[in-house]
Amino acid sequence: MKLRALAGALALAGLMAPAFATNGYFSHGYGIKSKGMAGVGIAYGQDALAAATNPANMVLVGSRWDVGLDYFRPQRESTITGAGTFDGNDTENFFIPEFGYNQMISNNMSLGVSVYGNGGMNTDYGNLNSRTFGLIFGTGNLGVDLMQLFIAPTWAMKINDRNAIGVSLKLAYQRFKAYGLQNFDNGMMSSSPGNVTNNGYDSSWGYGIGLGWTGQLTPTFSVGVTYQSRTWMQKFDKYKGLFAEQGDFDIPENYGIGFAWQATPQLTIAADVQRINYGDIKSIANRGSNTAQLGTDNGPGFGWENITAYKLGVSYDLNKQWTLRAGYSWNDVPYAGTETFFNILAPGVIKEHATLGATWRMPNGGELSFAYMHAFKNTVNGTGPSTGINNTMYEDSFGVAYGMKF
């Protein structure tokens, strides 16, 4: 009962903070152990958050529970030639929880649940009245806030000594608000005036499916494959005059392949390649220079394209008490220089991350884990219709988790 109550509390807390905007607006990883290795986990599950990356790994981590908290600090700014540089950091400190619980119901089958954030675009440019930057968009503060939460009940099974499969029902909740876009809230710019900006939070529910396989090809080498379908979400009715397809904002499908090699009894090297199909979601993918009205099927969006993320991590058992981790990842920037205008609101320009992590196995059987991530500063300079508008971002996060096998 205590665990169920804790899971519920974390789910509610997860609705109150945006998640990492690193691989586009997806997190670079799920679970503090994975985050310490740049997010690898397709062939190398380490805790009860494993279903977020590959559902098959839940049966390999055994009976356990894990609870974690990340402190996340993004730094984002935009420059307009002739007007100056504006930072979107009036809100810049976020705390993001996660929770996982997994139960072996037989020697080769498990049931579990993982609760985690997946997505987050947040900017807050402060009060821009009487300034050129503010006059472009509207009055008062300018910004957006997108928050997403996944609750993933998961079944996994070992089909033989070397192969495991798993499936998750991906239940999703998201909420969004936009403010300071008054200059777009009219019949000329939008198909639904009054449903563009300053309407507070709107929320929606949705669902998708996650599938995974992990295979032990040799005693020291594993391969994993994972697929998460598009998550079909209810529309944001309060912002049907802003997002394409009358407020549609589905979560894109993603899939990947990974490997894990136990190079020595103490050292494991793992790598993942992940594809995220932002280009399939019109509200994200439509070009910002589109001349259609906001909110229509072909209305302007952020111009985001599909991206590929590459992740490499290492784990080293220093002794019986300590495991050390490190990782590095890099990914495509989801939009080109022609799209920097609309992406003032969502400057997801991060390309490279470096991580460090550790786990201390405590005398009582518990595990205390830590992870630090630095996303290196990157700028996308405007070109074509966005010439003179440049977006910049870098990030830091520090997370801690406690877990226990049972």
Tab-separated table of C-alpha atoms in Angstrom:
chain	number	residue	atom	x	y	z
A	1	MET	CA	0.000	0.000	0.000
A	2	LYS	CA	2.828	2.390	0.812
A	3	LEU	CA	4.374	1.785	-2.609
A	4	ARG	CA	1.077	2.422	-4.369
A	5	ALA	CA	0.622	5.649	-2.429
A	6	LEU	CA	4.157	6.728	-3.308
A	7	ALA	CA	3.579	5.982	-6.996
A	8	GLY	CA	0.438	8.107	-6.950
A	9	ALA	CA	2.207	10.984	-5.255
A	10	LEU	CA	5.017	10.886	-7.807
A	11	ALA	CA	2.564	10.802	-10.690
A	12	LEU	CA	0.872	13.939	-9.400
A	13	ALA	CA	4.210	15.632	-8.786
A	14	GLY	CA	5.319	14.756	-12.310
A	15	LEU	CA	2.505	16.864	-13.704
A	16	MET	CA	3.946	19.958	-12.081
A	17	ALA	CA	7.329	20.139	-13.829
A	18	PRO	CA	8.580	19.949	-17.401
A	19	ALA	CA	10.876	17.096	-18.291
A	20	PHE	CA	14.196	17.231	-20.056
A	21	ALA	CA	14.414	18.931	-23.437
A	22	THR	CA	17.600	17.277	-24.645
A	23	ASN	CA	16.949	14.906	-27.569
A	24	GLY	CA	14.637	17.441	-29.167
A	25	TYR	CA	12.106	17.578	-26.349
A	26	PHE	CA	12.578	13.961	-25.193
A	27	SER	CA	14.700	13.152	-22.165
A	28	HIS	CA	18.208	11.872	-22.824
A	29	GLY	CA	17.400	8.855	-20.606
A	30	TYR	CA	15.054	7.321	-18.021
A	31	GLY	CA	16.141	6.166	-14.583
A	32	ILE	CA	19.054	7.723	-12.718
A	33	LYS	CA	21.387	4.816	-13.520
A	34	SER	CA	20.691	5.126	-17.231
A	35	LYS	CA	21.048	8.913	-17.087
A	36	GLY	CA	24.545	8.474	-15.665
A	37	MET	CA	25.416	6.558	-18.861
A	38	ALA	CA	24.059	9.159	-21.326
A	39	GLY	CA	20.670	7.433	-21.417
A	40	VAL	CA	21.679	3.999	-22.756
A	41	GLY	CA	19.299	1.215	-21.814
A	42	ILE	CA	17.906	-0.638	-24.845
A	43	ALA	CA	20.105	-3.679	-24.184
A	44	TYR	CA	21.089	-2.825	-20.607
A	45	GLY	CA	18.271	-2.395	-18.103
A	46	GLN	CA	19.361	-1.481	-14.590
A	47	ASP	CA	16.253	-0.599	-12.571
A	48	ALA	CA	12.452	-0.535	-12.542
A	49	LEU	CA	12.420	2.436	-14.965
A	50	ALA	CA	13.717	0.078	-17.672
A	51	ALA	CA	10.302	-0.125	-19.374
A	52	ALA	CA	10.613	3.513	-20.427
A	53	THR	CA	13.397	2.460	-22.805
A	54	ASN	CA	12.828	-1.259	-23.463
A	55	PRO	CA	9.943	-3.166	-21.806
A	56	ALA	CA	11.756	-6.507	-22.220
A	57	ASN	CA	14.390	-5.520	-19.671
A	58	MET	CA	11.896	-5.480	-16.802
A	59	VAL	CA	12.040	-9.275	-16.503
A	60	LEU	CA	15.845	-9.043	-16.411
A	61	VAL	CA	16.101	-6.522	-13.534
A	62	GLY	CA	14.019	-8.718	-11.207
A	63	SER	CA	11.779	-7.697	-8.322
A	64	ARG	CA	12.669	-4.187	-7.206
A	65	TRP	CA	11.424	-0.635	-6.770
A	66	ASP	CA	13.135	2.671	-7.510
A	67	VAL	CA	12.279	6.279	-6.787
A	68	GLY	CA	14.254	9.271	-8.035
A	69	LEU	CA	14.319	13.037	-8.339
A	70	ASP	CA	16.141	15.223	-10.866
A	71	TYR	CA	17.043	18.874	-10.497
A	72	PHE	CA	17.012	20.346	-14.003
A	73	ARG	CA	18.245	23.807	-15.010
A	74	PRO	CA	17.943	24.780	-18.694
A	75	GLN	CA	19.353	28.069	-19.975
A	76	ARG	CA	17.744	29.407	-23.144
A	77	GLU	CA	18.014	32.687	-25.021
A	78	SER	CA	17.216	34.240	-28.372
A	79	THR	CA	18.849	37.121	-30.205
A	80	ILE	CA	17.168	39.391	-32.748
A	81	THR	CA	19.539	41.534	-34.766
A	82	GLY	CA	18.954	45.178	-33.930
A	83	ALA	CA	16.800	44.406	-30.886
A	84	GLY	CA	19.188	42.584	-28.573
A	85	THR	CA	19.437	39.299	-26.712
A	86	PHE	CA	16.573	38.008	-24.556
A	87	ASP	CA	16.761	35.123	-22.105
A	88	GLY	CA	13.803	32.847	-21.507
A	89	ASN	CA	14.862	31.946	-17.978
A	90	ASP	CA	12.389	33.753	-15.737
A	91	THR	CA	11.494	30.180	-14.789
A	92	GLU	CA	14.656	28.077	-14.772
A	93	ASN	CA	14.703	25.585	-11.857
A	94	PHE	CA	12.699	22.365	-12.110
A	95	PHE	CA	12.399	19.207	-10.007
A	96	ILE	CA	11.338	16.090	-11.881
A	97	PRO	CA	10.364	12.827	-10.117
A	98	GLU	CA	10.377	9.259	-11.396
A	99	PHE	CA	9.198	5.949	-10.006
A	100	GLY	CA	9.303	2.278	-10.953
A	101	TYR	CA	8.045	-0.946	-9.423
A	102	ASN	CA	8.590	-4.455	-10.790
A	103	GLN	CA	7.424	-7.825	-9.468
A	104	MET	CA	8.541	-11.267	-10.671
A	105	ILE	CA	5.382	-13.370	-10.800
A	106	SER	CA	7.301	-16.494	-11.837
A	107	ASN	CA	10.891	-17.407	-12.657
A	108	ASN	CA	10.470	-16.106	-16.202
A	109	MET	CA	7.705	-13.481	-16.053
A	110	SER	CA	7.258	-10.036	-14.498
A	111	LEU	CA	4.659	-7.325	-14.068
A	112	GLY	CA	5.622	-3.747	-13.306
A	113	VAL	CA	4.942	-0.074	-13.808
A	114	SER	CA	7.230	2.844	-14.685
A	115	VAL	CA	6.274	6.502	-14.127
A	116	TYR	CA	8.399	9.142	-15.860
A	117	GLY	CA	8.422	12.416	-17.739
A	118	ASN	CA	8.878	12.415	-21.492
A	119	GLY	CA	8.958	15.795	-23.130
A	120	GLY	CA	9.136	19.384	-22.094
A	121	MET	CA	9.299	22.742	-23.799
A	122	ASN	CA	9.395	25.694	-21.448
A	123	THR	CA	10.340	29.312	-22.049
A	124	ASP	CA	9.533	32.370	-19.960
A	125	TYR	CA	10.824	35.637	-21.411
A	126	GLY	CA	9.518	37.869	-18.671
A	127	ASN	CA	7.691	41.145	-19.240
A	128	LEU	CA	8.523	42.462	-22.711
A	129	ASN	CA	6.193	45.465	-22.931
A	130	SER	CA	7.541	48.352	-25.027
A	131	ARG	CA	10.480	46.298	-26.263
A	132	THR	CA	10.965	45.269	-29.876
A	133	PHE	CA	11.003	41.565	-28.989
A	134	GLY	CA	7.712	41.887	-27.141
A	135	LEU	CA	6.034	43.992	-29.811
A	136	ILE	CA	6.535	41.187	-32.334
A	137	PHE	CA	4.409	38.787	-30.315
A	138	GLY	CA	2.159	40.675	-27.909
A	139	THR	CA	2.227	42.101	-24.402
A	140	GLY	CA	3.286	40.944	-20.960
A	141	ASN	CA	5.306	37.790	-20.399
A	142	LEU	CA	6.034	35.600	-23.419
A	143	GLY	CA	6.419	31.850	-23.255
A	144	VAL	CA	5.064	28.327	-23.421
A	145	ASP	CA	4.983	25.428	-20.993
A	146	LEU	CA	4.531	21.823	-22.138
A	147	MET	CA	4.561	18.983	-19.601
A	148	GLN	CA	4.130	15.283	-20.286
A	149	LEU	CA	3.838	12.250	-18.022
A	150	PHE	CA	3.887	8.550	-18.889
A	151	ILE	CA	2.525	5.743	-16.731
A	152	ALA	CA	3.613	2.444	-18.286
A	153	PRO	CA	2.151	-0.837	-16.947
A	154	THR	CA	4.476	-3.527	-18.330
A	155	TRP	CA	4.471	-7.289	-18.858
A	156	ALA	CA	7.735	-9.031	-19.718
A	157	MET	CA	8.781	-12.653	-20.182
A	158	LYS	CA	11.907	-14.705	-20.775
A	159	ILE	CA	11.021	-16.949	-23.705
A	160	ASN	CA	14.222	-18.965	-23.129
A	161	ASP	CA	17.568	-18.553	-21.386
A	162	ARG	CA	18.786	-16.022	-23.944
A	163	ASN	CA	15.767	-14.015	-25.074
A	164	ALA	CA	13.247	-11.747	-23.362
A	165	ILE	CA	10.278	-9.828	-24.716
A	166	GLY	CA	8.069	-7.152	-23.187
A	167	VAL	CA	5.081	-4.930	-23.864
A	168	SER	CA	3.969	-1.703	-22.158
A	169	LEU	CA	0.709	0.180	-22.319
A	170	LYS	CA	1.874	3.797	-22.504
A	171	LEU	CA	-0.739	5.913	-20.736
A	172	ALA	CA	0.087	9.587	-21.209
A	173	TYR	CA	-1.048	12.866	-19.705
A	174	GLN	CA	0.080	16.261	-20.955
A	175	ARG	CA	-0.747	19.875	-20.305
A	176	PHE	CA	0.184	23.074	-22.086
A	177	LYS	CA	-0.150	26.817	-21.865
A	178	ALA	CA	0.983	29.719	-24.038
A	179	TYR	CA	1.062	33.407	-23.169
A	180	GLY	CA	2.156	36.679	-24.750
A	181	LEU	CA	1.035	35.799	-28.312
A	182	GLN	CA	-1.726	38.402	-28.605
A	183	ASN	CA	-0.561	39.623	-32.024
A	184	PHE	CA	-1.452	36.200	-33.465
A	185	ASP	CA	-4.861	35.986	-31.762
A	186	ASN	CA	-7.035	37.452	-34.511
A	187	GLY	CA	-9.079	36.323	-37.487
A	188	MET	CA	-6.345	37.078	-39.978
A	189	MET	CA	-3.671	34.972	-38.255
A	190	SER	CA	-5.728	32.196	-36.646
A	191	SER	CA	-8.648	29.970	-37.618
A	192	SER	CA	-9.963	30.156	-34.053
A	193	PRO	CA	-9.394	33.577	-32.405
A	194	GLY	CA	-9.617	33.373	-28.637
A	195	ASN	CA	-7.939	29.954	-28.611
A	196	VAL	CA	-4.363	31.053	-29.238
A	197	THR	CA	-2.881	32.492	-26.064
A	198	ASN	CA	-3.360	33.367	-22.383
A	199	ASN	CA	-5.956	30.674	-21.697
A	200	GLY	CA	-4.096	29.017	-18.833
A	201	TYR	CA	-3.341	25.308	-18.850
A	202	ASP	CA	-5.180	22.874	-21.069
A	203	SER	CA	-4.682	19.137	-20.614
A	204	SER	CA	-5.188	15.935	-22.551
A	205	TRP	CA	-4.900	12.168	-22.121
A	206	GLY	CA	-3.712	9.557	-24.572
A	207	TYR	CA	-2.226	6.134	-25.082
A	208	GLY	CA	0.292	4.179	-27.094
A	209	ILE	CA	2.144	0.859	-27.041
A	210	GLY	CA	5.777	0.031	-26.282
A	211	LEU	CA	7.405	-3.211	-27.473
A	212	GLY	CA	10.858	-4.629	-26.845
A	213	TRP	CA	13.222	-7.566	-27.216
A	214	THR	CA	16.558	-8.275	-25.567
A	215	GLY	CA	18.798	-11.136	-26.668
A	216	GLN	CA	21.931	-12.571	-25.050
A	217	LEU	CA	23.949	-13.433	-28.157
A	218	THR	CA	27.002	-14.583	-26.197
A	219	PRO	CA	27.705	-14.818	-22.456
A	220	THR	CA	29.093	-11.253	-22.597
A	221	PHE	CA	27.224	-9.564	-25.468
A	222	SER	CA	23.551	-8.510	-25.558
A	223	VAL	CA	21.445	-6.782	-28.201
A	224	GLY	CA	18.114	-5.024	-27.732
A	225	VAL	CA	15.445	-3.596	-30.029
A	226	THR	CA	12.611	-1.320	-28.904
A	227	TYR	CA	9.646	0.421	-30.482
A	228	GLN	CA	7.175	2.936	-29.075
A	229	SER	CA	4.157	3.777	-31.188
A	230	ARG	CA	2.788	7.239	-31.740
A	231	THR	CA	0.913	8.276	-28.614
A	232	TRP	CA	-2.557	9.406	-29.644
A	233	MET	CA	-3.588	12.364	-27.512
A	234	GLN	CA	-6.791	14.318	-27.083
A	235	LYS	CA	-6.621	17.789	-28.621
A	236	PHE	CA	-5.827	20.991	-26.744
A	237	ASP	CA	-9.193	22.721	-27.206
A	238	LYS	CA	-8.027	25.934	-25.511
A	239	TYR	CA	-5.240	26.207	-28.108
A	240	LYS	CA	-7.013	24.931	-31.227
A	241	GLY	CA	-6.288	28.276	-32.829
A	242	LEU	CA	-2.539	27.847	-32.255
A	243	PHE	CA	-1.591	24.241	-33.030
A	244	ALA	CA	-2.160	22.660	-36.431
A	245	GLU	CA	-5.097	20.290	-36.867
A	246	GLN	CA	-7.238	22.277	-34.417
A	247	GLY	CA	-5.088	21.738	-31.329
A	248	ASP	CA	-3.634	18.313	-32.063
A	249	PHE	CA	-0.388	17.499	-30.252
A	250	ASP	CA	0.338	13.759	-30.419
A	251	ILE	CA	3.621	12.384	-29.087
A	252	PRO	CA	5.808	10.985	-31.900
A	253	GLU	CA	6.777	7.366	-32.323
A	254	ASN	CA	10.358	6.369	-31.607
A	255	TYR	CA	12.419	3.229	-31.952
A	256	GLY	CA	15.974	2.078	-31.514
A	257	ILE	CA	18.620	-0.612	-31.256
A	258	GLY	CA	21.298	-1.070	-28.629
A	259	PHE	CA	24.046	-3.368	-27.433
A	260	ALA	CA	25.817	-4.104	-24.144
A	261	TRP	CA	29.226	-5.754	-23.921
A	262	GLN	CA	30.651	-6.999	-20.627
A	263	ALA	CA	34.273	-6.345	-21.552
A	264	THR	CA	35.541	-7.572	-18.156
A	265	PRO	CA	33.746	-8.839	-15.037
A	266	GLN	CA	33.792	-5.228	-13.793
A	267	LEU	CA	33.376	-3.188	-17.009
A	268	THR	CA	30.279	-2.936	-19.228
A	269	ILE	CA	30.172	-0.837	-22.401
A	270	ALA	CA	26.749	-0.058	-23.889
A	271	ALA	CA	25.478	1.969	-26.820
A	272	ASP	CA	22.068	2.923	-28.258
A	273	VAL	CA	20.833	4.462	-31.490
A	274	GLN	CA	17.359	6.028	-31.222
A	275	ARG	CA	15.141	7.537	-33.926
A	276	ILE	CA	12.432	10.063	-32.959
A	277	ASN	CA	9.886	10.908	-35.665
A	278	TYR	CA	8.951	14.504	-34.846
A	279	GLY	CA	8.267	15.047	-38.539
A	280	ASP	CA	5.081	12.951	-38.364
A	281	ILE	CA	3.308	15.373	-35.999
A	282	LYS	CA	1.964	18.370	-37.959
A	283	SER	CA	1.777	20.743	-34.987
A	284	ILE	CA	5.501	20.136	-34.467
A	285	ALA	CA	6.657	19.572	-38.051
A	286	ASN	CA	4.799	22.146	-40.179
A	287	ARG	CA	7.046	24.982	-41.316
A	288	GLY	CA	6.757	28.226	-39.400
A	289	SER	CA	6.827	30.157	-42.667
A	290	ASN	CA	3.642	28.439	-43.825
A	291	THR	CA	1.124	31.087	-44.911
A	292	ALA	CA	-1.943	29.117	-43.773
A	293	GLN	CA	-3.804	30.264	-40.668
A	294	LEU	CA	-2.711	28.968	-37.297
A	295	GLY	CA	-4.848	26.034	-36.176
A	296	THR	CA	-5.645	24.709	-39.643
A	297	ASP	CA	-4.403	21.317	-40.850
A	298	ASN	CA	-1.476	22.962	-42.634
A	299	GLY	CA	-1.052	25.803	-40.164
A	300	PRO	CA	2.401	26.982	-39.072
A	301	GLY	CA	4.356	24.863	-36.622
A	302	PHE	CA	7.916	24.597	-35.358
A	303	GLY	CA	9.434	23.004	-38.451
A	304	TRP	CA	10.883	20.073	-36.512
A	305	GLU	CA	12.228	17.078	-38.436
A	306	ASN	CA	12.966	13.481	-37.463
A	307	ILE	CA	16.188	13.119	-35.488
A	308	THR	CA	18.615	10.350	-34.565
A	309	ALA	CA	20.284	10.200	-31.150
A	310	TYR	CA	23.502	8.251	-30.519
A	311	LYS	CA	24.411	7.255	-26.960
A	312	LEU	CA	27.512	5.610	-25.483
A	313	GLY	CA	27.957	4.688	-21.828
A	314	VAL	CA	30.261	2.738	-19.545
A	315	SER	CA	29.685	1.167	-16.140
A	316	TYR	CA	32.531	0.016	-13.866
A	317	ASP	CA	32.176	-1.939	-10.615
A	318	LEU	CA	34.895	-0.389	-8.510
A	319	ASN	CA	34.224	-2.779	-5.635
A	320	LYS	CA	31.268	-4.460	-3.929
A	321	GLN	CA	29.953	-1.119	-2.691
A	322	TRP	CA	30.489	1.250	-5.623
A	323	THR	CA	29.662	1.314	-9.347
A	324	LEU	CA	30.870	4.261	-11.432
A	325	ARG	CA	29.320	5.411	-14.712
A	326	ALA	CA	29.977	7.849	-17.536
A	327	GLY	CA	28.496	8.571	-20.932
A	328	TYR	CA	28.358	10.797	-23.971
A	329	SER	CA	25.587	11.338	-26.512
A	330	TRP	CA	24.934	13.430	-29.568
A	331	ASN	CA	21.898	13.993	-31.759
A	332	ASP	CA	20.592	16.021	-34.661
A	333	VAL	CA	19.128	19.462	-34.026
A	334	PRO	CA	15.441	19.040	-34.936
A	335	TYR	CA	15.066	22.239	-36.960
A	336	ALA	CA	16.994	24.275	-39.507
A	337	GLY	CA	18.002	27.928	-39.433
A	338	THR	CA	14.928	28.850	-41.475
A	339	GLU	CA	12.730	27.923	-38.454
A	340	THR	CA	14.294	29.956	-35.639
A	341	PHE	CA	11.426	32.477	-35.444
A	342	PHE	CA	8.747	30.165	-34.041
A	343	ASN	CA	11.389	28.271	-32.082
A	344	ILE	CA	12.027	31.317	-29.939
A	345	LEU	CA	9.258	29.604	-27.950
A	346	ALA	CA	10.927	26.162	-28.021
A	347	PRO	CA	14.683	26.510	-28.617
A	348	GLY	CA	15.503	22.780	-28.567
A	349	VAL	CA	18.960	23.148	-30.087
A	350	ILE	CA	20.968	20.778	-27.858
A	351	LYS	CA	23.318	18.432	-29.771
A	352	GLU	CA	25.783	16.964	-27.269
A	353	HIS	CA	25.634	15.767	-23.648
A	354	ALA	CA	28.175	14.368	-21.193
A	355	THR	CA	27.177	12.471	-18.060
A	356	LEU	CA	28.634	11.029	-14.870
A	357	GLY	CA	27.009	8.694	-12.388
A	358	ALA	CA	27.523	6.323	-9.471
A	359	THR	CA	25.689	3.833	-7.251
A	360	TRP	CA	26.471	3.080	-3.619
A	361	ARG	CA	25.180	-0.274	-2.411
A	362	MET	CA	24.214	0.315	1.185
A	363	PRO	CA	24.576	-2.161	4.096
A	364	ASN	CA	20.768	-2.485	4.363
A	365	GLY	CA	20.530	-3.752	0.762
A	366	GLY	CA	19.392	-0.447	-0.704
A	367	GLU	CA	21.053	1.353	-3.593
A	368	LEU	CA	21.688	5.092	-3.667
A	369	SER	CA	22.402	6.341	-7.185
A	370	PHE	CA	23.511	9.704	-8.592
A	371	ALA	CA	23.724	11.191	-12.090
A	372	TYR	CA	24.974	14.497	-13.484
A	373	MET	CA	24.342	15.705	-17.038
A	374	HIS	CA	25.732	18.710	-18.886
A	375	ALA	CA	24.245	19.553	-22.284
A	376	PHE	CA	26.755	21.683	-24.153
A	377	LYS	CA	25.846	25.141	-25.387
A	378	ASN	CA	24.676	25.285	-28.986
A	379	THR	CA	23.243	27.994	-31.232
A	380	VAL	CA	21.127	27.786	-34.374
A	381	ASN	CA	21.531	30.943	-36.460
A	382	GLY	CA	18.565	32.110	-38.471
A	383	THR	CA	18.597	31.921	-42.245
A	384	GLY	CA	16.112	32.761	-45.004
A	385	PRO	CA	12.856	34.101	-43.489
A	386	SER	CA	14.407	33.851	-39.993
A	387	THR	CA	17.639	35.697	-40.774
A	388	GLY	CA	18.838	37.666	-37.762
A	389	ILE	CA	16.995	35.454	-35.225
A	390	ASN	CA	19.338	33.101	-33.344
A	391	ASN	CA	18.432	30.549	-30.648
A	392	THR	CA	20.846	29.316	-27.970
A	393	MET	CA	20.557	26.741	-25.192
A	394	TYR	CA	22.569	24.718	-22.652
A	395	GLU	CA	21.487	22.633	-19.667
A	396	ASP	CA	22.581	20.989	-16.429
A	397	SER	CA	20.881	18.406	-14.274
A	398	PHE	CA	21.647	16.426	-11.143
A	399	GLY	CA	19.594	13.448	-10.043
A	400	VAL	CA	19.460	11.093	-7.094
A	401	ALA	CA	17.532	7.827	-6.703
A	402	TYR	CA	16.999	5.162	-4.081
A	403	GLY	CA	16.185	1.594	-5.062
A	404	MET	CA	15.937	-1.837	-3.501
A	405	LYS	CA	15.613	-5.409	-4.670
A	406	PHE	CA	13.186	-7.726	-2.909
